[in-house]
């Protein structure tokens, strides 16, 4: 009897030791996951800080797609109020019109909407139009402003039925708020945690059905679970010059600017496919016309004004041309590393990469290669130079310094 008791006690101790070891392993794994998440959050915050610093520097440029305080004040008056008045983005407008009309006929809030694309193309305007078409109020916030899940719970818990919630830069939501948003979007419910540690209690709180409109300039940073919860996703493309001419004429009418057709065409061609830049250039040219002209904006006045602001025929400004000039005149077209290129133009590497490169690559003036940045033949021609013959780049174009398949 004593031997059996000893065996049972030994087995119990072994089982307890195994349980403690398993619990320790689970705790270590949980700690590793928390450390990985913390590292990911720190990396995301560092990237966001770098992007914010580059954005602050970009906001000083007349061709910046980012909005400053003056732009926000003017855009409020210039924004169209209805989907029928919105110019451009024809495919997005047609699809969104069906979604909204169907929701109105059913008497229920439409699916959540995700708008992606570069800044200045009208994502905020479309969000406001959605609320106007539905005839419901709208709450506006941004991802960086929601630092904790409690901040999001405070917004969602006070919503009225059918209200539209617009979150700009939604990819920058804090992780706890993001996880709370999953449940809110699917079940219209949030769990409010009361207390800390083992005594913490999650209290379910029902919220009114709502429509979330999220806007992002970096859709690749959105987690898949969040992206999949949007019923309608739209990507905003850059505008054609003809569409920008319509926008510029409409803005000129609202601002009381006397604008000739050739002046509108000149502004549209230098606006980098972005309505926000088009409206900003219109205001700058208006000022020039009022001070140094007769107040009429025509082609000659537009060219003189934009030459003063260092915006050329393709919409390139001083920084853009400095990058191309350094590549071509200093290094024969490249390839040149990013850090070296930044030193040559007197800017930080993140400014060149975030501010200047996207537009230059889109216009086919710059190519990114494994060996560095390379100027394309179009860049040589833009500076009035003849590209040297030799290697070929994308599409069979001659690009000096471009590595071949066997390099």
Coordinates of C-alpha atoms in Angstrom, one line a residue:
X1 CA 0.0 0.0 0.0
X2 CA 2.8 2.3 0.9
X3 CA 4.7 1.5 -2.4
X4 CA 1.6 2.2 -4.4
X5 CA 1.1 5.6 -2.6
X6 CA 4.8 6.5 -3.4
X7 CA 4.3 5.6 -7.0
X8 CA 1.2 7.7 -7.3
X9 CA 2.9 10.6 -5.6
X10 CA 5.9 10.3 -7.9
X11 CA 3.6 10.2 -11.0
X12 CA 1.8 13.3 -9.7
X13 CA 5.0 15.1 -9.3
X14 CA 6.2 14.2 -12.8
X15 CA 2.9 15.3 -14.2
X16 CA 3.1 18.6 -12.3
X17 CA 6.7 19.1 -13.6
X18 CA 5.5 18.5 -17.1
X19 CA 2.7 21.0 -16.7
X20 CA 5.1 23.6 -15.4
X21 CA 7.5 23.0 -18.3
X22 CA 4.6 23.3 -20.8
X23 CA 3.4 26.5 -19.1
X24 CA 6.9 27.9 -19.3
X25 CA 7.2 27.0 -23.0
X26 CA 3.8 28.7 -23.6
X27 CA 4.9 31.8 -21.7
X28 CA 8.2 31.9 -23.7
X29 CA 6.3 31.6 -26.9
X30 CA 3.8 34.3 -25.9
X31 CA 6.7 36.5 -24.9
X32 CA 8.4 35.9 -28.2
X33 CA 5.2 36.8 -30.0
X34 CA 4.8 40.0 -27.9
X35 CA 8.4 40.9 -28.7
X36 CA 7.9 40.3 -32.4
X37 CA 4.7 42.4 -32.3
X38 CA 6.5 45.2 -30.4
X39 CA 9.3 45.1 -32.9
X40 CA 6.9 45.3 -35.8
X41 CA 5.1 48.2 -34.1
X42 CA 8.4 50.0 -33.5
X43 CA 9.4 49.5 -37.1
X44 CA 6.0 50.7 -38.4
X45 CA 6.3 53.8 -36.2
X46 CA 9.8 54.5 -37.3
X47 CA 8.7 54.2 -41.0
X48 CA 5.7 56.5 -40.2
X49 CA 8.0 59.1 -38.6
X50 CA 10.3 59.0 -41.6
X51 CA 7.3 59.4 -44.0
X52 CA 5.9 62.2 -41.9
X53 CA 9.3 64.1 -42.0
X54 CA 9.5 63.6 -45.7
X55 CA 5.8 64.7 -46.1
X56 CA 6.6 67.9 -44.1
X57 CA 9.4 68.7 -46.5
X58 CA 7.2 67.8 -49.5
X59 CA 4.4 70.1 -48.3
X60 CA 6.6 73.2 -49.0
X61 CA 6.7 72.3 -52.8
X62 CA 4.1 73.9 -55.1
X63 CA 3.7 70.5 -56.8
X64 CA 3.3 68.6 -53.6
X65 CA 0.2 66.3 -53.6
X66 CA -0.1 66.7 -49.8
X67 CA -2.5 69.3 -48.4
X68 CA -1.4 72.2 -46.2
X69 CA -3.6 74.4 -44.1
X70 CA -4.4 76.7 -47.0
X71 CA -5.3 73.8 -49.3
X72 CA -7.7 72.3 -46.7
X73 CA -9.5 75.6 -46.3
X74 CA -9.9 76.1 -50.1
X75 CA -10.7 72.5 -50.8
X76 CA -13.7 72.7 -48.5
X77 CA -15.3 75.2 -50.9
X78 CA -14.1 73.5 -54.1
X79 CA -15.2 69.9 -53.3
X80 CA -18.2 68.6 -55.3
X81 CA -21.1 67.6 -53.1
X82 CA -22.6 64.9 -55.3
X83 CA -21.3 61.9 -57.2
X84 CA -22.7 63.3 -60.5
X85 CA -20.5 66.4 -60.0
X86 CA -17.3 64.4 -59.4
X87 CA -15.0 64.6 -62.4
X88 CA -12.8 61.6 -63.4
X89 CA -12.5 58.1 -61.9
X90 CA -15.3 57.0 -64.1
X91 CA -15.1 53.3 -63.2
X92 CA -15.0 54.1 -59.4
X93 CA -18.0 56.4 -59.8
X94 CA -20.1 53.9 -61.7
X95 CA -19.4 51.1 -59.3
X96 CA -19.9 53.2 -56.2
X97 CA -23.2 54.6 -57.6
X98 CA -24.6 51.0 -57.8
X99 CA -23.5 50.3 -54.3
X100 CA -25.1 53.4 -52.8
X101 CA -28.3 53.2 -54.8
X102 CA -28.8 49.6 -53.9
X103 CA -28.3 50.4 -50.2
X104 CA -30.8 53.3 -50.3
X105 CA -33.4 51.1 -51.9
X106 CA -32.9 48.4 -49.3
X107 CA -33.0 51.0 -46.5
X108 CA -29.8 49.6 -45.0
X109 CA -26.2 50.9 -44.7
X110 CA -24.0 50.0 -47.7
X111 CA -20.9 47.8 -47.4
X112 CA -17.8 49.2 -45.9
X113 CA -15.7 51.1 -48.5
X114 CA -11.9 51.1 -48.9
X115 CA -10.3 53.9 -51.1
X116 CA -6.7 53.5 -52.0
X117 CA -4.3 55.6 -54.1
X118 CA -1.8 58.4 -54.0
X119 CA -2.6 61.6 -52.1
X120 CA -4.6 64.5 -53.7
X121 CA -6.8 62.3 -56.0
X122 CA -10.1 62.8 -54.1
X123 CA -10.4 60.1 -51.5
X124 CA -11.7 62.4 -48.8
X125 CA -14.1 64.0 -51.3
X126 CA -15.6 60.7 -52.2
X127 CA -16.1 59.8 -48.5
X128 CA -18.0 63.1 -48.0
X129 CA -20.0 62.4 -51.2
X130 CA -21.0 58.9 -49.8
X131 CA -22.4 60.5 -46.7
X132 CA -24.2 63.2 -48.7
X133 CA -25.7 60.6 -51.1
X134 CA -27.0 58.5 -48.2
X135 CA -28.2 61.6 -46.3
X136 CA -26.5 60.6 -43.1
X137 CA -24.0 62.3 -40.7
X138 CA -20.3 61.7 -41.0
X139 CA -17.5 61.3 -38.5
X140 CA -13.9 62.1 -39.6
X141 CA -10.8 60.9 -38.0
X142 CA -7.4 59.4 -39.0
X143 CA -5.4 56.3 -38.2
X144 CA -2.5 58.2 -36.3
X145 CA -5.1 59.9 -34.1
X146 CA -6.5 56.6 -32.8
X147 CA -3.7 55.4 -30.5
X148 CA -5.7 53.1 -28.3
X149 CA -8.7 50.8 -28.6
X150 CA -10.5 53.1 -26.2
X151 CA -10.2 56.0 -28.6
X152 CA -12.0 53.9 -31.3
X153 CA -14.6 52.6 -28.8
X154 CA -15.4 56.2 -27.9
X155 CA -16.1 57.0 -31.5
X156 CA -18.1 53.9 -32.4
X157 CA -20.2 53.9 -29.2
X158 CA -21.8 57.3 -30.0
X159 CA -22.8 56.6 -33.6
X160 CA -26.3 56.9 -34.9
X161 CA -27.8 54.3 -37.2
X162 CA -26.4 54.5 -40.8
X163 CA -23.7 57.1 -39.9
X164 CA -20.6 57.2 -42.1
X165 CA -17.2 56.9 -40.3
X166 CA -14.2 58.1 -42.4
X167 CA -10.7 57.0 -41.2
X168 CA -7.9 58.6 -43.2
X169 CA -4.6 56.8 -43.4
X170 CA -6.3 53.7 -42.0
X171 CA -3.1 51.6 -42.4
X172 CA -1.6 53.5 -39.5
X173 CA -4.2 52.4 -36.9
X174 CA -2.8 51.1 -33.7
X175 CA -2.9 47.3 -33.4
X176 CA -5.4 47.1 -30.5
X177 CA -7.7 49.5 -32.3
X178 CA -7.4 47.5 -35.5
X179 CA -8.4 44.3 -33.8
X180 CA -11.4 46.0 -32.2
X181 CA -12.4 47.3 -35.6
X182 CA -12.6 43.7 -36.9
X183 CA -15.6 42.9 -34.6
X184 CA -17.2 46.2 -35.1
X185 CA -17.2 45.9 -38.9
X186 CA -18.6 42.4 -38.9
X187 CA -21.0 42.2 -35.9
X188 CA -21.5 45.9 -35.0
X189 CA -20.2 45.2 -31.5
X190 CA -17.2 46.1 -29.5
X191 CA -15.8 44.5 -26.4
X192 CA -14.8 47.0 -23.8
X193 CA -12.2 45.6 -21.3
X194 CA -12.6 46.7 -17.7
X195 CA -9.8 46.1 -15.2
X196 CA -6.4 44.7 -15.7
X197 CA -4.7 41.3 -15.2
X198 CA -6.6 38.2 -14.2
X199 CA -9.5 40.3 -13.0
X200 CA -10.1 42.0 -16.4
X201 CA -13.6 41.6 -17.8
X202 CA -14.7 42.1 -21.4
X203 CA -18.1 43.8 -21.6
X204 CA -19.8 43.4 -25.0
X205 CA -21.3 46.7 -26.3
X206 CA -23.7 46.8 -29.2
X207 CA -23.2 49.7 -31.6
X208 CA -25.5 51.1 -34.3
X209 CA -25.0 49.8 -37.9
X210 CA -22.6 52.1 -39.7
X211 CA -20.6 52.4 -42.9
X212 CA -16.8 52.6 -42.6
X213 CA -14.9 54.4 -45.3
X214 CA -11.2 53.9 -45.1
X215 CA -8.6 55.8 -47.1
X216 CA -5.0 54.7 -47.5
X217 CA -2.0 55.8 -49.6
X218 CA -0.3 52.5 -48.9
X219 CA -2.7 49.7 -49.3
X220 CA 0.1 47.1 -49.1
X221 CA 0.5 47.9 -45.4
X222 CA -3.1 47.0 -44.6
X223 CA -3.4 43.6 -42.8
X224 CA -5.3 41.0 -44.8
X225 CA -8.0 40.5 -42.1
X226 CA -8.8 44.2 -42.3
X227 CA -8.7 44.5 -46.0
X228 CA -11.0 41.5 -46.4
X229 CA -13.7 43.1 -44.3
X230 CA -14.4 45.8 -46.8
X231 CA -17.2 45.0 -49.2
X232 CA -16.2 47.5 -51.8
X233 CA -12.6 48.4 -52.7
X234 CA -11.7 51.1 -55.2
X235 CA -8.3 52.3 -56.4
X236 CA -7.9 55.9 -57.4
X237 CA -5.8 56.5 -60.6
X238 CA -4.1 59.6 -61.8
X239 CA -6.2 62.0 -63.9
X240 CA -5.9 62.7 -67.6
X241 CA -5.2 66.3 -68.7
X242 CA -8.7 66.6 -70.2
X243 CA -10.2 65.7 -66.9
X244 CA -8.0 68.2 -65.1
X245 CA -9.0 70.9 -67.5
X246 CA -12.7 70.4 -66.4
X247 CA -11.7 70.5 -62.7
X248 CA -9.6 73.7 -63.2
X249 CA -12.4 75.4 -65.1
X250 CA -14.9 74.5 -62.3
X251 CA -12.5 75.7 -59.6
X252 CA -11.8 78.9 -61.5
X253 CA -15.6 79.6 -61.6
X254 CA -15.9 79.1 -57.9
X255 CA -12.9 81.2 -57.1
X256 CA -13.9 84.0 -59.5
X257 CA -10.9 83.6 -61.8
X258 CA -11.1 84.7 -65.4
X259 CA -9.5 81.7 -67.2
X260 CA -9.0 81.2 -70.9
X261 CA -9.1 77.7 -72.5
X262 CA -5.4 77.8 -73.4
X263 CA -4.5 78.7 -69.8
X264 CA -6.5 75.8 -68.4
X265 CA -4.8 73.4 -70.8
X266 CA -1.4 74.8 -69.7
X267 CA -2.2 74.2 -66.1
X268 CA -3.6 70.8 -66.7
X269 CA -0.4 69.6 -68.4
X270 CA 1.8 70.6 -65.5
X271 CA -0.4 69.3 -62.6
X272 CA 1.1 65.8 -62.4
X273 CA -2.3 64.1 -62.9
X274 CA -3.4 65.4 -59.4
X275 CA -6.4 67.7 -58.9
X276 CA -5.0 69.1 -55.6
X277 CA -1.9 70.2 -57.5
X278 CA -4.0 71.6 -60.3
X279 CA -6.0 73.7 -57.9
X280 CA -2.9 74.9 -56.1
X281 CA -1.3 76.0 -59.4
X282 CA -4.4 77.8 -60.4
X283 CA -4.3 79.9 -57.2
X284 CA -0.6 80.7 -57.7
X285 CA -1.2 81.7 -61.3
X286 CA -4.2 83.8 -60.3
X287 CA -2.0 85.7 -57.9
X288 CA 0.6 86.3 -60.6
X289 CA -2.1 87.5 -63.0
X290 CA -3.6 89.9 -60.5
X291 CA -0.2 91.4 -59.5
X292 CA 1.7 91.4 -62.8
X293 CA -1.1 91.2 -65.4
X294 CA -4.7 92.2 -66.0
X295 CA -6.2 89.4 -63.9
X296 CA -6.8 87.1 -66.9
X297 CA -5.2 83.7 -66.9
X298 CA -4.1 82.6 -70.4
X299 CA -1.3 80.5 -71.7
X300 CA 1.3 83.2 -71.6
X301 CA 0.5 84.2 -68.0
X302 CA 0.4 80.6 -66.9
X303 CA 3.8 79.9 -68.4
X304 CA 5.3 83.0 -66.9
X305 CA 3.9 82.3 -63.5
X306 CA 4.9 78.6 -63.5
X307 CA 8.4 79.5 -64.7
X308 CA 8.7 81.8 -61.6
X309 CA 7.7 78.8 -59.4
X310 CA 10.1 76.5 -61.3
X311 CA 7.5 74.1 -62.6
X312 CA 8.3 73.0 -66.1
X313 CA 6.2 71.6 -68.9
X314 CA 6.0 68.1 -67.5
X315 CA 5.3 69.2 -63.9
X316 CA 8.9 68.7 -62.7
X317 CA 10.2 71.2 -60.1
X318 CA 13.6 72.1 -58.8
X319 CA 14.1 68.8 -56.8
X320 CA 13.0 66.6 -59.7
X321 CA 15.4 68.3 -62.1
X322 CA 18.2 68.3 -59.6
X323 CA 18.0 64.5 -59.3
X324 CA 18.0 64.0 -63.1
X325 CA 20.8 66.6 -63.5
X326 CA 23.0 64.9 -60.9
X327 CA 22.4 61.5 -62.5
X328 CA 23.2 62.6 -66.0
X329 CA 25.8 65.3 -65.7
X330 CA 27.8 63.9 -62.8
X331 CA 27.5 60.1 -63.5
X332 CA 26.6 59.8 -67.1
X333 CA 23.1 58.5 -66.4
X334 CA 24.0 56.1 -63.6
X335 CA 23.6 53.8 -62.0
X336 CA 24.0 55.8 -58.8
X337 CA 23.1 54.7 -55.2
X338 CA 20.3 56.4 -53.3
X339 CA 22.6 57.8 -50.6
X340 CA 25.1 59.2 -53.1
X341 CA 22.2 60.8 -55.1
X342 CA 20.8 62.4 -52.0
X343 CA 24.2 64.0 -51.2
X344 CA 24.5 65.3 -54.7
X345 CA 21.1 67.1 -54.5
X346 CA 21.6 68.3 -50.9
X347 CA 18.6 66.4 -49.5
X348 CA 18.1 63.4 -47.2
X349 CA 17.8 59.9 -48.8
X350 CA 14.2 59.5 -47.6
X351 CA 13.2 62.8 -49.2
X352 CA 14.6 61.7 -52.6
X353 CA 13.0 58.2 -52.3
X354 CA 9.6 59.3 -51.0
X355 CA 9.2 62.7 -52.6
X356 CA 11.0 62.8 -55.9
X357 CA 11.3 59.3 -57.2
X358 CA 7.7 58.1 -57.5
X359 CA 6.8 60.8 -60.0
X360 CA 10.0 60.5 -62.0
X361 CA 9.5 56.7 -62.2
X362 CA 5.9 57.1 -63.3
X363 CA 6.9 59.6 -66.0
X364 CA 9.5 57.2 -67.3
X365 CA 12.4 59.5 -66.5
X366 CA 14.0 57.4 -63.8
X367 CA 14.5 53.6 -63.4
X368 CA 15.4 51.7 -60.3
X369 CA 17.8 48.8 -60.8
X370 CA 19.6 46.5 -58.4
X371 CA 22.8 48.5 -59.0
X372 CA 21.2 51.9 -58.4
X373 CA 19.1 54.7 -60.0
X374 CA 19.4 55.1 -63.8
X375 CA 18.2 58.0 -66.0
X376 CA 16.2 56.9 -69.0
X377 CA 16.6 58.3 -72.5
X378 CA 13.5 60.5 -71.8
X379 CA 15.4 62.1 -69.0
X380 CA 18.3 63.0 -71.3
X381 CA 15.9 64.4 -73.8
X382 CA 14.1 66.4 -71.1
X383 CA 17.4 68.1 -70.2
X384 CA 18.2 68.7 -73.8
X385 CA 20.9 66.1 -74.1
X386 CA 21.6 63.2 -76.3
X387 CA 21.7 59.8 -74.6
X388 CA 24.8 57.7 -75.4
X389 CA 24.3 54.5 -77.4
X390 CA 25.0 51.2 -75.9
X391 CA 23.0 49.1 -73.5
X392 CA 19.2 48.7 -73.6
X393 CA 16.7 49.2 -70.8
X394 CA 13.0 48.4 -70.3
X395 CA 11.0 48.2 -73.5
X396 CA 14.2 48.2 -75.7
X397 CA 15.1 51.8 -74.7
X398 CA 18.7 52.8 -74.5
X399 CA 19.6 53.4 -70.9
X400 CA 23.3 54.0 -70.0
X401 CA 24.5 51.8 -67.2
X402 CA 21.5 49.5 -67.2
X403 CA 22.6 46.0 -66.2
X404 CA 21.8 43.2 -68.7
X405 CA 20.6 39.7 -68.0
X406 CA 24.2 38.4 -67.8
X407 CA 25.6 41.1 -65.4

